[in-house]
Amino acid sequence: MADNSKIFIFDTTLRDGEQVPGCKLNSNEKVELALQLEALGVDIIEAGFPVSSPGDFASVNEISKTLKNVTVCGLTRAVQKDIEVAAEALKYAKRPRIHTGIGTSDLHIKAKFNATQDEILERAIQAVRWAKNFVDDVEFYAEDAGRTSNEYLARVIEAVIKAGATTVNIPDTTGYCLPHQYGEKIAYLVNNVPNIDKAVISCHCHNDLGLATANSIAGIINGARQIECTINGLGERAGNTSLEEVAMIIRSHKTLGFHTNIDSKQLNPLSRIVSETMRMPVQPNKAIVGSNAFSHSSGINQDGFLKDALTYEIINPEEVGADSSKIVLTARSGRSALAFRFQKLGFQFTRNDVDTLYAEFVKIADSKKEVNDDDLTVMAKDFAAQTV
Ligand code: KIV
Ligand code: ZN
């Protein structure tokens, strides 16, 4: 029986992620990252857009030869030549997938294709049929599905499933939808596409309004079973759904009843590798993988955290392969954090000592962003010298 609680993780770091200016990868880098993504436990790797350049063709080809345990996917437009080139690039893959599609919103139909809904529907069907000549596993994307009317989207999805699509991707290409709207769109398809049980529904959400992760979660709650995402949320413009966020939401909220194959301990190490290889720093306050994700700096938080870490941490840093939690000393820190850091450095002070030291500490902290171990050592030694 199919496991209806499994969420397939479709990683597109090497395709949508690599579209970020400055993040271009060479073939060796792509193969290296693909191996790491396979080890992380993703189910599908979108390795590139083979027709776009000889370099991308070569990368998809190399990844297809190298990876043994994941599905390797190549992107195409709904164009015969694209599909043929993708099939060629994927020919050594153990599990090849062609990802083809076309814009379905009125804006895309008119502005991009100067066509009608019926013409686009026909092109979608033809693309899926053509891809089926080369592989069994065909995913169809309805680009700008987020702004496509549900009625027309349902017609397209029904037709492409009939033509052989085994996964149907519902991209919120411009990151426009609110979570309840995206969720309702998925529910609409579940309830109005008669053959929907023959395909997996996939969420592909962009982050233009900061809602990519929330929308993807709304999607799976309403019946989707695949999420397309990238490490560190890299992707066009404001990025894609972040892999580490969805993996940890699913893991942390057991009541959702979902699971993935992601080995969460690899999330931070791989985030760093991707950031370095793609020359794209991670913002410090990024969920799960930012350098501040497990730092505590205000007195109230530090005091609670030192009494019981669960007061201010919902994830144990070890669980996501991050360094242990940090108590950062700033002008907002309190006495318990100061005493804790002195203790870590090997200085034992009484409560009264800490009170005296705290007055000095606050002066230093007001003049600096952060009080570090060297500052504390000097303070402790001065204090000891004054009290002999
Ligand atoms: O955002 C999007 O619509 C895409 C498609 C090409 C899948 O990236
Ligand atoms: Zn995209």
Coordinates of C-alpha atoms and ligand atoms in Angstrom, one line a residue:
M1 CA 0.0 0.0 0.0
A2 CA 1.3 3.5 -0.8
D3 CA 2.7 5.4 2.1
N4 CA 0.4 8.5 2.1
S5 CA 2.3 10.2 4.9
K6 CA 5.6 10.3 3.0
I7 CA 6.5 13.8 1.6
F8 CA 8.8 13.5 -1.4
I9 CA 11.6 16.1 -1.3
F10 CA 12.4 17.4 -4.7
D11 CA 15.6 19.4 -4.5
T12 CA 16.1 22.1 -7.1
T13 CA 19.3 23.8 -5.7
L14 CA 21.2 22.8 -8.9
R15 CA 18.5 24.3 -11.2
D16 CA 16.3 27.0 -9.7
G17 CA 19.0 27.7 -7.0
E18 CA 21.7 28.0 -9.6
Q19 CA 19.7 30.6 -11.5
V20 CA 20.7 33.1 -8.8
P21 CA 23.2 35.6 -10.2
G22 CA 26.7 34.7 -9.0
C23 CA 25.7 31.2 -8.0
K24 CA 26.7 29.5 -11.3
L25 CA 28.4 26.1 -10.8
N26 CA 30.7 24.1 -13.0
S27 CA 30.1 20.5 -13.7
N28 CA 32.4 19.1 -11.0
E29 CA 30.8 21.3 -8.4
K30 CA 27.3 20.2 -9.5
V31 CA 28.3 16.5 -9.2
E32 CA 29.8 17.1 -5.8
L33 CA 26.7 18.8 -4.5
A34 CA 24.4 16.2 -6.1
L35 CA 26.3 13.5 -4.1
Q36 CA 25.8 15.5 -0.9
L37 CA 22.1 15.9 -1.6
E38 CA 21.8 12.2 -2.3
A39 CA 23.5 11.5 1.1
L40 CA 21.1 14.0 2.8
G41 CA 18.2 11.8 1.6
V42 CA 16.4 13.9 -1.0
D43 CA 14.2 11.8 -3.3
I44 CA 14.5 13.7 -6.5
I45 CA 17.4 16.0 -7.7
E46 CA 16.6 18.5 -10.5
A47 CA 20.1 18.6 -11.9
G48 CA 19.6 21.3 -14.5
F49 CA 18.0 22.6 -17.7
P50 CA 19.9 20.5 -20.4
V51 CA 19.0 22.5 -23.5
S52 CA 20.0 25.8 -21.9
S53 CA 23.8 25.3 -22.4
P54 CA 26.4 22.6 -23.2
G55 CA 27.7 23.0 -19.7
D56 CA 24.3 22.3 -18.2
F57 CA 23.8 19.3 -20.5
A58 CA 27.2 17.9 -19.4
S59 CA 26.3 18.4 -15.7
V60 CA 23.0 16.6 -16.0
N61 CA 24.7 13.8 -17.9
E62 CA 27.5 13.4 -15.3
I63 CA 25.0 13.5 -12.4
S64 CA 22.9 10.8 -14.2
K65 CA 26.0 8.6 -14.5
T66 CA 27.1 9.1 -10.9
L67 CA 23.9 8.9 -8.7
K68 CA 22.4 5.6 -8.0
N69 CA 19.8 6.1 -5.3
V70 CA 17.7 9.1 -6.3
T71 CA 15.6 10.2 -9.3
V72 CA 17.5 12.6 -11.5
C73 CA 15.4 15.2 -13.2
G74 CA 16.0 17.6 -16.2
L75 CA 13.8 20.7 -16.9
T76 CA 12.4 21.5 -20.3
R77 CA 9.9 23.9 -21.8
A78 CA 7.0 22.4 -23.6
V79 CA 9.2 22.2 -26.7
Q80 CA 10.1 18.9 -28.5
K81 CA 13.8 19.8 -28.9
D82 CA 14.1 20.6 -25.2
I83 CA 12.5 17.3 -24.3
E84 CA 14.8 15.3 -26.7
V85 CA 17.9 17.0 -25.3
A86 CA 16.8 16.4 -21.7
A87 CA 16.2 12.7 -22.5
E88 CA 19.7 12.4 -24.0
A89 CA 21.3 14.1 -21.0
L90 CA 19.4 11.7 -18.7
K91 CA 20.0 8.6 -20.6
Y92 CA 22.4 7.0 -18.1
A93 CA 20.2 7.9 -15.1
K94 CA 18.9 4.9 -13.1
R95 CA 15.7 6.8 -12.5
P96 CA 15.3 9.6 -15.0
R97 CA 12.5 12.2 -14.8
I98 CA 11.6 14.8 -17.4
H99 CA 10.1 17.9 -16.0
T100 CA 8.2 19.7 -18.7
G101 CA 5.5 22.4 -18.7
I102 CA 4.2 25.8 -19.8
G103 CA 2.6 29.0 -18.4
T104 CA -1.1 28.6 -17.6
S105 CA -2.1 32.0 -16.2
D106 CA -3.9 34.5 -18.5
L107 CA -0.9 36.8 -18.2
H108 CA 1.5 34.1 -19.4
I109 CA -0.8 32.8 -22.1
K110 CA -1.3 36.3 -23.5
A111 CA 2.0 38.1 -22.8
K112 CA 4.4 35.2 -23.3
F113 CA 2.7 33.0 -25.9
N114 CA 0.1 35.3 -27.5
A115 CA -2.1 32.2 -27.5
T116 CA -5.5 31.0 -26.2
Q117 CA -6.2 28.6 -23.3
D118 CA -7.1 25.8 -25.7
E119 CA -3.8 26.2 -27.6
I120 CA -1.8 26.1 -24.3
L121 CA -3.8 23.0 -23.2
E122 CA -2.9 21.3 -26.4
R123 CA 0.8 22.2 -26.1
A124 CA 0.8 20.9 -22.6
I125 CA -0.7 17.5 -23.7
Q126 CA 1.8 17.2 -26.6
A127 CA 4.8 17.9 -24.4
V128 CA 3.8 15.2 -21.9
R129 CA 3.1 12.7 -24.7
W130 CA 6.5 13.5 -26.3
A131 CA 8.3 13.1 -23.0
K132 CA 6.6 9.8 -22.4
N133 CA 8.4 8.4 -25.5
F134 CA 11.6 8.7 -23.6
V135 CA 10.8 8.1 -19.9
D136 CA 8.0 6.8 -17.7
D137 CA 8.4 9.4 -15.0
V138 CA 7.1 12.7 -16.4
E139 CA 6.4 15.7 -14.3
F140 CA 4.3 18.5 -15.7
Y141 CA 4.5 22.1 -14.4
A142 CA 1.8 24.7 -14.8
E143 CA 3.9 27.8 -14.6
D144 CA 2.3 30.6 -12.7
A145 CA -0.3 28.2 -11.4
G146 CA -0.5 30.6 -8.4
R147 CA -2.3 33.2 -10.6
T148 CA -4.1 30.7 -12.8
S149 CA -7.9 30.3 -12.4
N150 CA -8.6 27.0 -10.6
E151 CA -11.1 25.9 -13.2
Y152 CA -8.6 26.2 -16.1
L153 CA -5.8 24.7 -14.0
A154 CA -8.0 21.7 -13.2
R155 CA -8.7 21.2 -16.9
V156 CA -5.0 21.3 -17.7
I157 CA -4.0 19.0 -14.9
E158 CA -6.7 16.4 -15.8
A159 CA -5.5 16.5 -19.4
V160 CA -1.8 16.1 -18.7
I161 CA -2.4 13.2 -16.3
K162 CA -4.4 11.5 -19.0
A163 CA -1.5 12.1 -21.3
G164 CA 0.8 10.3 -18.8
A165 CA 2.1 12.8 -16.3
T166 CA 2.9 11.1 -13.0
T167 CA 3.6 14.2 -11.0
V168 CA 1.8 17.5 -11.4
N169 CA 3.6 20.6 -10.2
I170 CA 1.6 23.6 -9.1
P171 CA 4.1 26.5 -9.0
D172 CA 3.4 29.7 -7.3
T173 CA 6.0 31.1 -9.6
T174 CA 5.8 34.7 -8.4
G175 CA 5.3 33.9 -4.7
Y176 CA 2.0 35.8 -4.8
C177 CA -0.4 33.4 -3.0
L178 CA -1.3 33.6 0.6
P179 CA -1.1 30.2 2.4
H180 CA -4.8 29.7 2.6
Q181 CA -5.2 30.5 -1.1
Y182 CA -2.4 28.1 -2.1
G183 CA -3.9 25.4 0.2
E184 CA -7.3 25.9 -1.4
K185 CA -5.9 25.6 -4.9
I186 CA -4.4 22.2 -4.0
A187 CA -7.7 21.2 -2.3
Y188 CA -9.6 22.3 -5.4
L189 CA -7.5 20.0 -7.6
V190 CA -7.9 17.1 -5.2
N191 CA -11.7 17.6 -5.3
N192 CA -12.2 18.5 -9.0
V193 CA -9.7 16.6 -11.1
P194 CA -11.2 13.1 -11.6
N195 CA -7.9 11.3 -12.3
I196 CA -5.9 13.1 -9.6
D197 CA -5.2 9.8 -7.8
K198 CA -3.0 8.8 -10.7
A199 CA -0.4 11.5 -10.0
V200 CA 1.5 13.1 -7.1
I201 CA 0.8 16.8 -6.6
S202 CA 3.9 18.9 -6.1
C203 CA 4.3 22.3 -4.5
H204 CA 6.9 24.7 -6.0
C205 CA 6.7 28.0 -4.2
H206 CA 8.7 31.2 -4.5
N207 CA 9.5 33.5 -1.6
D208 CA 8.7 37.0 -3.0
L209 CA 6.4 37.7 0.0
G210 CA 8.3 35.5 2.4
L211 CA 5.6 32.8 2.2
A212 CA 7.3 30.0 0.2
T213 CA 7.6 27.7 3.2
A214 CA 4.2 28.5 4.6
N215 CA 2.6 27.9 1.2
S216 CA 4.3 24.6 0.7
I217 CA 3.1 23.4 4.1
A218 CA -0.4 24.5 3.3
G219 CA 0.0 22.5 0.0
I220 CA 0.8 19.2 1.8
I221 CA -1.9 19.7 4.4
N222 CA -4.4 19.9 1.5
G223 CA -3.2 16.9 -0.4
A224 CA 0.2 17.6 -2.2
R225 CA 2.9 15.0 -1.5
Q226 CA 6.0 16.5 -3.0
I227 CA 7.8 19.7 -2.1
E228 CA 10.2 21.4 -4.4
C229 CA 12.8 23.3 -2.5
T230 CA 16.5 24.4 -2.2
I231 CA 19.2 24.4 0.4
N232 CA 19.3 27.8 2.1
G233 CA 16.2 28.8 0.1
L234 CA 18.3 29.8 -2.9
G235 CA 16.4 30.5 -6.1
E236 CA 15.2 33.2 -8.5
R237 CA 14.7 36.6 -7.0
A238 CA 13.8 36.2 -3.3
G239 CA 14.3 32.4 -3.6
N240 CA 12.5 29.1 -3.3
T241 CA 11.1 27.2 -0.4
S242 CA 13.9 26.3 1.9
L243 CA 14.6 22.6 2.2
E244 CA 15.8 22.8 5.8
E245 CA 12.7 24.7 6.9
V246 CA 10.2 22.2 5.4
A247 CA 12.2 19.2 6.7
M248 CA 12.3 20.6 10.2
I249 CA 8.6 21.7 10.2
I250 CA 7.6 18.2 9.2
R251 CA 9.9 16.7 11.8
S252 CA 8.9 19.1 14.6
H253 CA 5.2 19.0 14.1
K254 CA 4.5 15.3 14.3
T255 CA 0.8 15.9 14.6
L256 CA 0.8 16.8 10.9
G257 CA 1.4 13.1 10.3
F258 CA 4.1 13.5 7.6
H259 CA 7.6 12.3 7.3
T260 CA 10.5 12.8 4.9
N261 CA 13.7 10.8 4.2
I262 CA 16.0 13.8 5.2
D263 CA 18.8 13.1 7.6
S264 CA 18.4 16.3 9.6
K265 CA 22.0 16.1 11.1
Q266 CA 23.4 16.9 7.7
L267 CA 21.4 20.1 7.3
N268 CA 23.9 22.6 8.7
P269 CA 27.0 21.0 7.3
L270 CA 25.4 20.9 3.8
S271 CA 24.1 24.5 4.2
R272 CA 27.7 25.6 4.7
I273 CA 29.0 23.6 1.7
V274 CA 26.3 25.0 -0.5
S275 CA 26.9 28.6 0.7
E276 CA 30.7 28.3 0.1
T277 CA 30.4 26.5 -3.3
M278 CA 27.7 28.9 -4.6
R279 CA 29.4 31.9 -3.0
M280 CA 26.2 33.0 -1.4
P281 CA 26.3 33.8 2.4
V282 CA 23.5 32.7 4.6
Q283 CA 21.7 35.5 6.5
P284 CA 22.6 35.2 10.2
N285 CA 18.9 35.0 11.3
K286 CA 18.0 32.3 8.7
A287 CA 15.9 29.6 10.4
I288 CA 17.7 26.3 11.1
V289 CA 21.0 27.2 9.4
G290 CA 21.7 30.9 10.2
S291 CA 24.7 31.6 12.5
N292 CA 22.3 33.1 15.1
A293 CA 19.7 30.3 14.9
F294 CA 20.9 28.9 18.2
S295 CA 22.3 32.1 19.8
H296 CA 20.8 33.8 22.9
S297 CA 21.7 37.3 23.7
S298 CA 19.1 39.0 25.8
G299 CA 19.1 38.6 29.6
I300 CA 15.6 37.3 29.8
N301 CA 16.2 34.6 27.2
Q302 CA 19.6 33.7 28.5
D303 CA 18.3 33.2 32.1
G304 CA 15.5 31.0 30.9
F305 CA 17.7 29.1 28.5
L306 CA 20.3 28.4 31.2
K307 CA 17.6 27.0 33.5
D308 CA 16.1 24.8 30.8
A309 CA 17.1 25.0 27.1
L310 CA 13.5 24.2 26.0
T311 CA 12.3 27.5 27.3
Y312 CA 13.8 29.3 24.2
E313 CA 14.8 26.5 21.8
I314 CA 12.3 24.3 19.9
I315 CA 15.1 22.4 18.1
N316 CA 18.2 20.9 19.7
P317 CA 21.1 22.2 17.5
E318 CA 22.6 18.7 17.5
E319 CA 19.5 17.4 15.7
V320 CA 20.3 19.7 12.7
G321 CA 24.1 19.4 12.9
A322 CA 24.7 22.9 14.2
D323 CA 27.3 24.0 16.7
S324 CA 26.0 24.0 20.3
S325 CA 23.9 26.9 21.4
K326 CA 25.7 30.1 22.1
I327 CA 25.3 32.5 24.9
V328 CA 26.4 35.8 23.4
L329 CA 27.2 38.7 25.8
T330 CA 25.9 42.1 24.8
A331 CA 24.7 45.1 26.7
R332 CA 21.3 43.3 26.8
S333 CA 22.7 40.3 28.7
G334 CA 22.2 39.6 32.3
R335 CA 24.1 38.3 35.4
S336 CA 23.3 34.6 34.9
A337 CA 24.8 34.7 31.4
L338 CA 27.9 36.5 32.6
A339 CA 28.4 34.0 35.4
F340 CA 27.9 31.1 33.0
R341 CA 30.5 32.5 30.6
F342 CA 33.1 33.1 33.4
Q343 CA 32.5 29.5 34.6
K344 CA 33.1 28.2 31.0
L345 CA 36.4 30.1 31.0
G346 CA 37.4 28.4 34.4
F347 CA 36.7 31.4 36.7
Q348 CA 34.6 30.7 39.8
F349 CA 32.9 33.8 41.2
T350 CA 30.5 34.2 44.1
R351 CA 27.1 36.0 43.5
N352 CA 28.5 39.2 45.0
D353 CA 31.6 39.0 42.8
V354 CA 29.4 38.7 39.7
D355 CA 27.3 41.7 40.9
T356 CA 30.5 43.8 41.1
L357 CA 31.8 42.5 37.7
Y358 CA 28.5 43.0 36.1
A359 CA 28.7 46.8 36.6
E360 CA 32.1 46.8 34.8
F361 CA 30.7 44.4 32.1
V362 CA 27.8 46.7 31.2
K363 CA 30.2 49.6 30.6
I364 CA 32.3 47.5 28.2
A365 CA 29.2 46.0 26.6
D366 CA 27.9 49.5 25.9
S367 CA 31.0 50.4 24.0
K368 CA 31.2 47.2 22.0
K369 CA 28.8 45.0 20.0
E370 CA 29.8 41.8 21.8
V371 CA 31.9 41.1 24.8
N372 CA 34.3 38.2 24.0
D373 CA 36.4 35.7 25.9
D374 CA 39.5 37.9 25.8
D375 CA 37.5 40.8 27.4
L376 CA 36.2 38.5 30.1
T377 CA 39.6 37.1 30.8
V378 CA 41.1 40.6 31.3
M379 CA 38.1 41.6 33.5
A380 CA 38.5 38.4 35.6
K381 CA 42.2 38.9 36.1
D382 CA 41.9 42.6 37.0
F383 CA 39.2 41.7 39.5
A384 CA 41.3 39.0 41.0
A385 CA 44.3 41.4 41.3
Q386 CA 42.1 44.1 43.0
T387 CA 40.7 41.6 45.5
V388 CA 44.1 40.0 46.8
Ligands
KIV1 O1 8.9 28.8 -10.6 C1 8.6 28.1 -11.6 O2 7.4 28.1 -12.0 C2 9.5 27.2 -12.1 C3 9.1 26.2 -13.1 C4 10.0 26.1 -14.3 C5 8.9 24.8 -12.5 O3 10.7 27.2 -11.7
ZN2 ZN 10.8 28.2 -9.7

